[in-house]
Coordinates of C-alpha atoms and ligand atoms in Angstrom, one line a residue:
X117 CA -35.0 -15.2 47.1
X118 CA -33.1 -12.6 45.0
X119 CA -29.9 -13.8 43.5
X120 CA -27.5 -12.5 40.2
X121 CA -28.9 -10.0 38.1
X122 CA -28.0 -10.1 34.0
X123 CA -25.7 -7.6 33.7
X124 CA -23.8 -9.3 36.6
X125 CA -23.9 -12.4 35.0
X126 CA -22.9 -11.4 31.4
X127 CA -19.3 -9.2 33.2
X128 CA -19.1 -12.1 35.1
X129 CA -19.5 -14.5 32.1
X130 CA -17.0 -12.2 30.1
X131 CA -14.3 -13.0 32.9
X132 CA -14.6 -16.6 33.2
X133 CA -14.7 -16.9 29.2
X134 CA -11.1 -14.9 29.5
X135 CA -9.9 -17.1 32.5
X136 CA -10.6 -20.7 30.7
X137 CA -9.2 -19.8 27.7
X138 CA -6.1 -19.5 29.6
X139 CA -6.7 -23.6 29.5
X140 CA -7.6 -23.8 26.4
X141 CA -11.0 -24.2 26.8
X142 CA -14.0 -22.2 24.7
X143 CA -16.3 -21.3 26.9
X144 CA -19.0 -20.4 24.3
X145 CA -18.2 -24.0 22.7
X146 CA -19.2 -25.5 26.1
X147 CA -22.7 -23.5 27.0
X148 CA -23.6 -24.8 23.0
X149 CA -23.0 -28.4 23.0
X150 CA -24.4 -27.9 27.2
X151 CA -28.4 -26.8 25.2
X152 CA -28.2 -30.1 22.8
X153 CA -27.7 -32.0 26.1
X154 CA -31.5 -34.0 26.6
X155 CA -32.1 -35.8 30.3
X156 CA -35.0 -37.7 30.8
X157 CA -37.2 -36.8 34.2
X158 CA -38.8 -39.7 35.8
X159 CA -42.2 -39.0 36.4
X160 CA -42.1 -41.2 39.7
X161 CA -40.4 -38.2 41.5
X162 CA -43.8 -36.6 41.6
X163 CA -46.3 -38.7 43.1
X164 CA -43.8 -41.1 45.2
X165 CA -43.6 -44.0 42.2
X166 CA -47.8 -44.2 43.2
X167 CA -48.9 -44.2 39.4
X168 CA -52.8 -44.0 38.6
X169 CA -53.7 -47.3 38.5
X170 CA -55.5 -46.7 41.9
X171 CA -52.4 -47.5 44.5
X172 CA -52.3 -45.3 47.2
X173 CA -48.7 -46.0 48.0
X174 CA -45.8 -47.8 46.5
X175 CA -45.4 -51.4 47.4
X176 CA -43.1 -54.0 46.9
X177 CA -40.2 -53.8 44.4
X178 CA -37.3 -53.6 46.7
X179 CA -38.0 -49.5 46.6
X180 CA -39.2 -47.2 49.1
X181 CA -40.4 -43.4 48.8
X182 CA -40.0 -42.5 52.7
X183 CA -41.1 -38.9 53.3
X184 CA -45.0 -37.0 54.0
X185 CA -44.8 -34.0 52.2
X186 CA -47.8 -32.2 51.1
X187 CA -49.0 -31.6 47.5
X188 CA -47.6 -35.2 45.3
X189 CA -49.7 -35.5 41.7
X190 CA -52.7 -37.6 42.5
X191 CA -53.8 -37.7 38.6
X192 CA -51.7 -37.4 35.5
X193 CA -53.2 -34.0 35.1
X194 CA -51.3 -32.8 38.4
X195 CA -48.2 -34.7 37.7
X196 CA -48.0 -32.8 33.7
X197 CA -48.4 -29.5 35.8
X198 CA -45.9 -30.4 38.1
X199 CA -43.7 -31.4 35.9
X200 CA -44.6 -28.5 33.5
X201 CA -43.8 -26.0 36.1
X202 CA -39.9 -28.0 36.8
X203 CA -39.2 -28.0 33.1
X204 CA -39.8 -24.0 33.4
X205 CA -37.1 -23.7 35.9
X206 CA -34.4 -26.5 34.3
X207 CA -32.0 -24.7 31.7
X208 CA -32.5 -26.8 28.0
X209 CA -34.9 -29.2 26.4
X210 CA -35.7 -32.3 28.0
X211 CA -37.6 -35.7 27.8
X212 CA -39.9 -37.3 30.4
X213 CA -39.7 -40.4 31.7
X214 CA -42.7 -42.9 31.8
X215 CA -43.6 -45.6 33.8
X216 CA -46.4 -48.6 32.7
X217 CA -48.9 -47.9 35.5
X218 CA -48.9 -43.8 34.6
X219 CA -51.2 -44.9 32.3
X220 CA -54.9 -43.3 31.7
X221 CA -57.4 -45.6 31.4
X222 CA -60.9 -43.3 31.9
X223 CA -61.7 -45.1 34.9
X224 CA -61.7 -48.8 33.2
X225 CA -60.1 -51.7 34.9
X226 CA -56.9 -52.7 32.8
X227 CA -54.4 -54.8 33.8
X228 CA -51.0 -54.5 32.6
X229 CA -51.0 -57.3 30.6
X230 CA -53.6 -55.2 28.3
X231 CA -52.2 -51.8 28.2
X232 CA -52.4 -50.5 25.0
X233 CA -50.8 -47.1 23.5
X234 CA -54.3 -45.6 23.7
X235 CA -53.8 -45.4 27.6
X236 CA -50.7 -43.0 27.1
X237 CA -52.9 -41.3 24.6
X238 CA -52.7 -37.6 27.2
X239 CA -48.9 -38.3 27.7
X240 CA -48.1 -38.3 23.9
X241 CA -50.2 -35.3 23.4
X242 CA -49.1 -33.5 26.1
X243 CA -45.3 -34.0 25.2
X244 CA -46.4 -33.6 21.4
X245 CA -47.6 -29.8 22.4
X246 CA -44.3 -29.4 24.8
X247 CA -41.9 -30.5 21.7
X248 CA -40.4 -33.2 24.0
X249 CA -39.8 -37.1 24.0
X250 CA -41.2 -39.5 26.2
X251 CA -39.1 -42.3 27.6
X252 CA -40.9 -45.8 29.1
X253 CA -40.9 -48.7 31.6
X254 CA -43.0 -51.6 32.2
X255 CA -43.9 -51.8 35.5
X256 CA -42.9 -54.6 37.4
X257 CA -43.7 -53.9 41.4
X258 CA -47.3 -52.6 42.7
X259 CA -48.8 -55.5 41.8
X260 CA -50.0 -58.7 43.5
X261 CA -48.3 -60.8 40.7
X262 CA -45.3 -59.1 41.9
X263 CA -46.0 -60.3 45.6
X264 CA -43.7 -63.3 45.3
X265 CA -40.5 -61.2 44.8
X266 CA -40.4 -62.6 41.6
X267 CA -41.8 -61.7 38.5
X268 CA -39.5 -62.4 34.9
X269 CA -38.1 -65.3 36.7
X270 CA -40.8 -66.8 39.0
X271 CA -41.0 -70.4 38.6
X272 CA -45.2 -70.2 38.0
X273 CA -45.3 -70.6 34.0
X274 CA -48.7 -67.9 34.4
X275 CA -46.8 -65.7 36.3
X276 CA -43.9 -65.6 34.0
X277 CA -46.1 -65.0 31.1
X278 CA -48.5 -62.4 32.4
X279 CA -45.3 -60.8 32.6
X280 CA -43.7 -61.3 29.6
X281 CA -46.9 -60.4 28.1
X282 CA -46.6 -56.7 29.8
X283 CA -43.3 -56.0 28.5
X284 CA -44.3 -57.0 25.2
X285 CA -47.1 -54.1 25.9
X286 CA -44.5 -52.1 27.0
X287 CA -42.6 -52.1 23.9
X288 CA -45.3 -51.5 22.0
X289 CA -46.5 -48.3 23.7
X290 CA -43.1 -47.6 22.8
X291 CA -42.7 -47.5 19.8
X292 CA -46.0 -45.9 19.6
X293 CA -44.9 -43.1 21.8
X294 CA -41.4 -42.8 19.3
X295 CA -43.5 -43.0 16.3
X296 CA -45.8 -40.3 17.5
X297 CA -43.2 -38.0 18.4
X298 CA -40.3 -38.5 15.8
X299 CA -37.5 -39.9 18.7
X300 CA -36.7 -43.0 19.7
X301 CA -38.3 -44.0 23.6
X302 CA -36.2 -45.8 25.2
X303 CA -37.8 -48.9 26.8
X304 CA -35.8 -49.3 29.9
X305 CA -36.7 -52.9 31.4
X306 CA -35.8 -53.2 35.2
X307 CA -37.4 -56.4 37.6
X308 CA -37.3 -56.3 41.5
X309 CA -36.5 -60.2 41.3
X310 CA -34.4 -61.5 43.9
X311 CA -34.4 -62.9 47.3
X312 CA -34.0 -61.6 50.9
X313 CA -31.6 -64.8 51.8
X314 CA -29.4 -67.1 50.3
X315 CA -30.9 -68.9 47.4
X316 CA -30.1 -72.4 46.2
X317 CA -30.8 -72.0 42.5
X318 CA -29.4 -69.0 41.4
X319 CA -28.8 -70.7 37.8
X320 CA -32.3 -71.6 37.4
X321 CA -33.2 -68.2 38.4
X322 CA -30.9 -66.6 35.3
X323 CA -32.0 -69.3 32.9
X324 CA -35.9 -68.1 33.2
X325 CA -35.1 -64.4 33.0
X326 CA -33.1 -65.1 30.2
X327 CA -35.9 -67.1 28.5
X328 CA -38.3 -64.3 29.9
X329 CA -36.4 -61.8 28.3
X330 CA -36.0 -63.7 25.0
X331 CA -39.4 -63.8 24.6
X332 CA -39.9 -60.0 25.2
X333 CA -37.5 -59.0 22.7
X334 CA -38.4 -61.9 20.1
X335 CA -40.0 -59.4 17.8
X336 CA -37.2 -56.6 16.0
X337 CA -38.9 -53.2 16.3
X338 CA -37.6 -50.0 14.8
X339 CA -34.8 -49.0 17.0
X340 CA -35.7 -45.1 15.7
X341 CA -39.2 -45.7 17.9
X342 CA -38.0 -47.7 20.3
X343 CA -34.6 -48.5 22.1
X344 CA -34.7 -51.4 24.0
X345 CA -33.0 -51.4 27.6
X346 CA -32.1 -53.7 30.5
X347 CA -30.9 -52.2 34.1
X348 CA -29.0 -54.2 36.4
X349 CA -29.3 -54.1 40.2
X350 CA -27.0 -55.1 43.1
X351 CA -29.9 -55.7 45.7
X352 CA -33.1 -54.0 47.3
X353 CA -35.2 -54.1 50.4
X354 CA -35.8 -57.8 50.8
X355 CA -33.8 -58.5 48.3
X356 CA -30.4 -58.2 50.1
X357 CA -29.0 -61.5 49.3
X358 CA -29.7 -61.9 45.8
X359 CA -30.9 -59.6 42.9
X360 CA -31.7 -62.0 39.5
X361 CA -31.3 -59.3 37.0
X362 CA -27.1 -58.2 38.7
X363 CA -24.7 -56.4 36.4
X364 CA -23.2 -59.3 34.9
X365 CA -25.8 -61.0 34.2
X366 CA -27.1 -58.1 32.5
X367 CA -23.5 -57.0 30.7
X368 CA -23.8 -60.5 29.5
X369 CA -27.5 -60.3 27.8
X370 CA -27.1 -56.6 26.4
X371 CA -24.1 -57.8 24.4
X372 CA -25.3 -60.9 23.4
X373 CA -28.5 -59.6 22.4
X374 CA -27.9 -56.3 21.5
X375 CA -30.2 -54.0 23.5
X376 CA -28.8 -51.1 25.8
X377 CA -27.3 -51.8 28.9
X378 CA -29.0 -49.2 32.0
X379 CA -26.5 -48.5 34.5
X380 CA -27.8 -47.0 37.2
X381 CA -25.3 -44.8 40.3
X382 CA -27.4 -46.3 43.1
X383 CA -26.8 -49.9 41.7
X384 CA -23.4 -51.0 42.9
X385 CA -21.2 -51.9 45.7
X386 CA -20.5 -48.2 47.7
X387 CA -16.8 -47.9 46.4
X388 CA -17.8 -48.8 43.2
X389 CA -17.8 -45.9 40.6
X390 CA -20.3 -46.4 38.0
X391 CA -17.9 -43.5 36.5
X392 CA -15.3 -46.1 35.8
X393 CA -17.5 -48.5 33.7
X394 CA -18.3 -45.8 31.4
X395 CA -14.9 -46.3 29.3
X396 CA -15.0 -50.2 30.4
X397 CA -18.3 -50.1 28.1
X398 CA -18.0 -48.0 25.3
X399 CA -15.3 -50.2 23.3
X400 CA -18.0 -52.9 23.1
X401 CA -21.2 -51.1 22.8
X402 CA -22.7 -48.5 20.6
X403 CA -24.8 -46.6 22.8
X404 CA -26.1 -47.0 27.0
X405 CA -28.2 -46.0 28.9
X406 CA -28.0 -44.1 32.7
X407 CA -29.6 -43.7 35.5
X408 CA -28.4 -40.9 37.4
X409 CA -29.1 -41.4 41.1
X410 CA -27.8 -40.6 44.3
X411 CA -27.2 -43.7 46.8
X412 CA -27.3 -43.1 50.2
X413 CA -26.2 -46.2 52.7
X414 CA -29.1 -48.8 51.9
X415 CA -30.8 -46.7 49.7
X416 CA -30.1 -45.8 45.6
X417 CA -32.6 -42.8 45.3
X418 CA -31.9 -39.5 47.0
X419 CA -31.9 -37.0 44.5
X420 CA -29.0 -36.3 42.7
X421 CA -26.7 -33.4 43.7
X422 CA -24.0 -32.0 41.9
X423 CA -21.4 -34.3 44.2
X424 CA -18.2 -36.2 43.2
X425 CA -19.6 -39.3 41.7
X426 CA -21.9 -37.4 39.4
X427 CA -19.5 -35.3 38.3
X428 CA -17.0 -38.5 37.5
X429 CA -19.9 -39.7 35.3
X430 CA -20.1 -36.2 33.7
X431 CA -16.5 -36.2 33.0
X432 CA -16.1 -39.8 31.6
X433 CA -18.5 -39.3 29.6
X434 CA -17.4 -35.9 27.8
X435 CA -13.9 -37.0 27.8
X436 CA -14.9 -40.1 25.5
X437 CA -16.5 -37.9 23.5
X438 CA -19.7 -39.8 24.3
X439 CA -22.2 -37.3 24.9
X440 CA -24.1 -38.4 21.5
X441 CA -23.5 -42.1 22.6
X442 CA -25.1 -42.0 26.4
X443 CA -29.0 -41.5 27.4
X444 CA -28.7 -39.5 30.6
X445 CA -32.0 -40.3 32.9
X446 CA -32.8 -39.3 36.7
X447 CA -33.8 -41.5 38.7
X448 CA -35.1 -40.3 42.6
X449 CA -37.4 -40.1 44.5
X450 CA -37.9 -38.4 48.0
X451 CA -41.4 -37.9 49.9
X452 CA -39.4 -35.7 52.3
X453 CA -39.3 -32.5 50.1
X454 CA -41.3 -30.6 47.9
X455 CA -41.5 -33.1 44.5
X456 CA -40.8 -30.4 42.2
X457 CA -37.6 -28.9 43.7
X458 CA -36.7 -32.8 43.9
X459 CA -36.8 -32.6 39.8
X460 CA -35.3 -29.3 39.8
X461 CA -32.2 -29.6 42.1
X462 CA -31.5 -32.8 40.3
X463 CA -31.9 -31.8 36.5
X464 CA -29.7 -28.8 37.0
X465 CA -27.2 -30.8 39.1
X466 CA -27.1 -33.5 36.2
X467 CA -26.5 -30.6 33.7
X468 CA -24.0 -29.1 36.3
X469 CA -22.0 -32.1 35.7
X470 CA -22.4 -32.1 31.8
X471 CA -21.0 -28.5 31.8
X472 CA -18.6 -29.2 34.5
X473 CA -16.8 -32.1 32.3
X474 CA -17.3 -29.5 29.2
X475 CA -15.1 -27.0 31.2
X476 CA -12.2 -29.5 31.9
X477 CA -8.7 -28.5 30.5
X478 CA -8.3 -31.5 28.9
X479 CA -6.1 -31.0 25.8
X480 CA -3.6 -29.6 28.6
X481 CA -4.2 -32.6 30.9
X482 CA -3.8 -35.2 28.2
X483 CA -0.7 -33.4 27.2
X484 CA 0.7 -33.7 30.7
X485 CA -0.4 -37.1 31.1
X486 CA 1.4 -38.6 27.6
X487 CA 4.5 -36.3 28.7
X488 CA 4.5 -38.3 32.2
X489 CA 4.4 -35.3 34.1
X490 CA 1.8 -36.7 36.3
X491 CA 2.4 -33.8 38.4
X492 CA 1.6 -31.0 36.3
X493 CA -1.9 -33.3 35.7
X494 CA -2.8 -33.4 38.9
X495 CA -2.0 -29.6 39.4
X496 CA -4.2 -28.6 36.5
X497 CA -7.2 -31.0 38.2
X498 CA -6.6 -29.4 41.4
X499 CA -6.7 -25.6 40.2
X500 CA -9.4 -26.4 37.7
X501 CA -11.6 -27.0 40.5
X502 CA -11.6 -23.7 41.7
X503 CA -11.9 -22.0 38.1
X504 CA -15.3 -19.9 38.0
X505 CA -17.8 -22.7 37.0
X506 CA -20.3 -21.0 38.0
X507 CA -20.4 -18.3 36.3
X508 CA -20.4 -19.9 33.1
X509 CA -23.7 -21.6 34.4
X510 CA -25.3 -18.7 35.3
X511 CA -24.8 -17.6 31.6
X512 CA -26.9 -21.2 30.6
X513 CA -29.4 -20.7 32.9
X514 CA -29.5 -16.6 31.5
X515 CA -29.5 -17.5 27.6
X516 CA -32.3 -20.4 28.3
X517 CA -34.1 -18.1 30.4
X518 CA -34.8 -19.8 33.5
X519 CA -34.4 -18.2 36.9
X520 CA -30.6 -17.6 38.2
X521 CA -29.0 -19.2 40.9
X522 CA -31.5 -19.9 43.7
X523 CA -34.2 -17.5 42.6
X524 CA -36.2 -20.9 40.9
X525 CA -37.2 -21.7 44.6
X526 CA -39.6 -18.2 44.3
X527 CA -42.0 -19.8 42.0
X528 CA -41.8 -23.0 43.6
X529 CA -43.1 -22.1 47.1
X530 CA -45.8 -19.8 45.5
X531 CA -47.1 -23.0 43.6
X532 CA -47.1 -24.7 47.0
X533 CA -48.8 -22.4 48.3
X534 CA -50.9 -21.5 45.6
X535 CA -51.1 -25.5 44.5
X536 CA -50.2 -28.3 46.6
X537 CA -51.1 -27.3 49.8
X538 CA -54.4 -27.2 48.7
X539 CA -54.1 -31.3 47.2
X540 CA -55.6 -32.7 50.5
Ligands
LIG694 C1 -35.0 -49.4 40.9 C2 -34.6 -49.0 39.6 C3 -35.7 -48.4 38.7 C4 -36.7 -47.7 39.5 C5 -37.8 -47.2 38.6 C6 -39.0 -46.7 39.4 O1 -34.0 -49.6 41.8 O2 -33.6 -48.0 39.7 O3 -35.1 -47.7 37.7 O4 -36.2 -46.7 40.2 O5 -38.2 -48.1 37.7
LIG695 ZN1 -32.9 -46.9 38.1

């Protein structure tokens, strides 16, 4: 697919430049702080949240990777290509995103309760040679001491404990991982506890998972290798009526304790705006974490497009001034399509966002706004919209030299043809 050529995009770019700094907005000031912007890539978007423990498919957890397209990473030497391949057509410097049962193992049974850092040994190198970070999470679902529904907060003591004892691995590899590579990893904790009906116990429930958690966090670690994280959920599949680890009960434990709160878009009540939390939060915490997601009715995880909601986030987020202060993750997954434009439409819709909120006219907003001519705000909203964003992004994608506009989708289809179609 042809699309802009340079010297299109740079007259372009020279317009646009002239036509926001009739707002009072640099341009060039945007595009720079728009490279330092890092989101992590889950790695579950390429082999449908299957991991190499020997799984086939996804199961249990509340989640659900619907979809039977061709070509997903069968071994962590397809996903790295896979995801090797997206990075090449996402504008900027990113990390990737780790889950506990991506792990290597050469063929030897271990269970999570033993995972060491030596079984992300190829993931640190790998990154190491890419000059990115690696993010983590234990693993919590695909596993038949996950079978219950309950895992943190299951009222079997051995349960509990195998665990508690995983996420204490967890947090190890961690810090191993941020060691290794000089920047913190975050360690983003999330459980599929919960129930499918109405419990009766709900406070016994909290009062294990907070013990749980205690436990898992008993020992301080170096918060420049590791950052500690919980992520809260509203429910899942089976677990409609009651989710353990809910927002509050997670708001409460990140303050208390002092780890990072994970918010994640596909976590809340539908008219909820995970947008509007963002300020709510930042008065009381140093730094959080996101999940950037897309829900759609029932589910959390269609890839995320450059839509209102994400763009909210975007904006709340550059006009606190927070960029330095929020983690930006993905978090998706969709069978349906080819896995690698999944990671690419949604990495450049993220930084779509970021550049988006960069663009804002804010100063002459603001000014409006402590004027009270609410009007005049909402005109400058309105007509900002239709200002030439894109052209400034086509000058990103130009100076970080990765493919303009739709042209990205070229090298994806020859690599599945060349690539996935043969993974059978
Ligand atoms: C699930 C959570 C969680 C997972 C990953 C696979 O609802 O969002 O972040 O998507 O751990
Ligand atoms: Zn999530």
């Amino acid at each position: 697919m042809r699309d802009v050529d340079a010297v299109t995009v740079e007259s372009n770019y020279s317009q646009a430049r002239e036509r926001f700094r009739n707002y009072g907005v640099d341009t060039d000031a945007a595009l720079k702080r728009l490279s330092s912007v890092s989101v992590s890539m889950n790695c579950w978007a390429g082999d449908d949240v299957v991991g190499f423990e020997g799984a086939d498919s996804l199961s249990g957890g509340g989640i659900l990777a619907t979809g039977s397209f061709p070509g997903r990473a069968r071994t962590a030497e397809e996903l790295r290509q896979d995801a090797e391949l997206a990075y090449s057509l996402i504008p900027g410097q990113h990390r990737f995103n780790l889950h506990g049962s991506y792990c290597e193992t050469g063929g030897e049974a271990v269970d999570r309760d033993a995972l060491q850092p030596t079984h992300f040994e190829n993931w640190m190198a790998w990154a190491k040679r890419l000059g990115i970070g690696l993010d983590f999470n234990p693993t919590f679902f695909s596993h038949p001491k996950a079978d219950s529904g309950y895992t943190l907060s299951s009222y079997d003591e051995q349960v509990r404990s195998f665990w508690v004892e995983h996420a204490k691995r967890s947090r190890e590899i961690s810090a191993a991982i941020g060691k290794r590579l000089g920047t913190a990893c975050v360690n983003n904790l999330w459980i599929p506890d919960g129930s499918k009906d109405e419990p009766t116990d709900r406070m016994r429930r909290r009062a294990l998972l907070v013990e749980s958690l205690d436990e898992i966090y008993r020992e301080p670690m170096d918060r420049t290798q590791v950052l500690d994280a919980v992520e809260s959920k509203l429910f899942g599949i089976g677990s409609e009526a009651f989710v353990v680890g809910s927002h509050e009960f997670y708001l409460g434990y990140a303050l208390s304790r002092d780890v990072l709160l994970t918010m994640d878009a596909g976590h809340y009540h539908p008219t909820e705006s995970l947008a509007e939390k963002i300020a709510a939060l930042l008065p009381f915490v140093e730094e959080l974490m996101l999940h950037l997601s897309r829900p759609v009715r029932w589910d959390s995880d269609h890839v995320v497009v450059y839509d209102d909601p994400t763009r909210a986030i975007g904006r709340e987020i550059v006009r606190a001034d927070a960029l330095d202060r929020v983690y930006l993750a993905v978090d998706f997954f969709d069978a349906s399509i080819n896995r690698i434009s999944a990671w690419v439409i949604g990495m450049r819709s993220t930084l779509k966002a970021v550049l988006d909120a960069l663009l804002e006219p804010v100063e002459l907003m603001r000014k409006a706004e402590q004027q009270e001519d609410l009007g005049t705000r909402l005109a400058l909203m309105e007509e900002f919209k239709m200002l030439p964003i894109g052209a400034v992004w086509d000058k990103f994608c130009l100076d970080q030299d990765v493919p303009l506009g739709a042209a990205w989708l070229e090298r994806v289809k020859q690599y599945e043809a060349d690539i996935l179609l043969k993974r059978r």
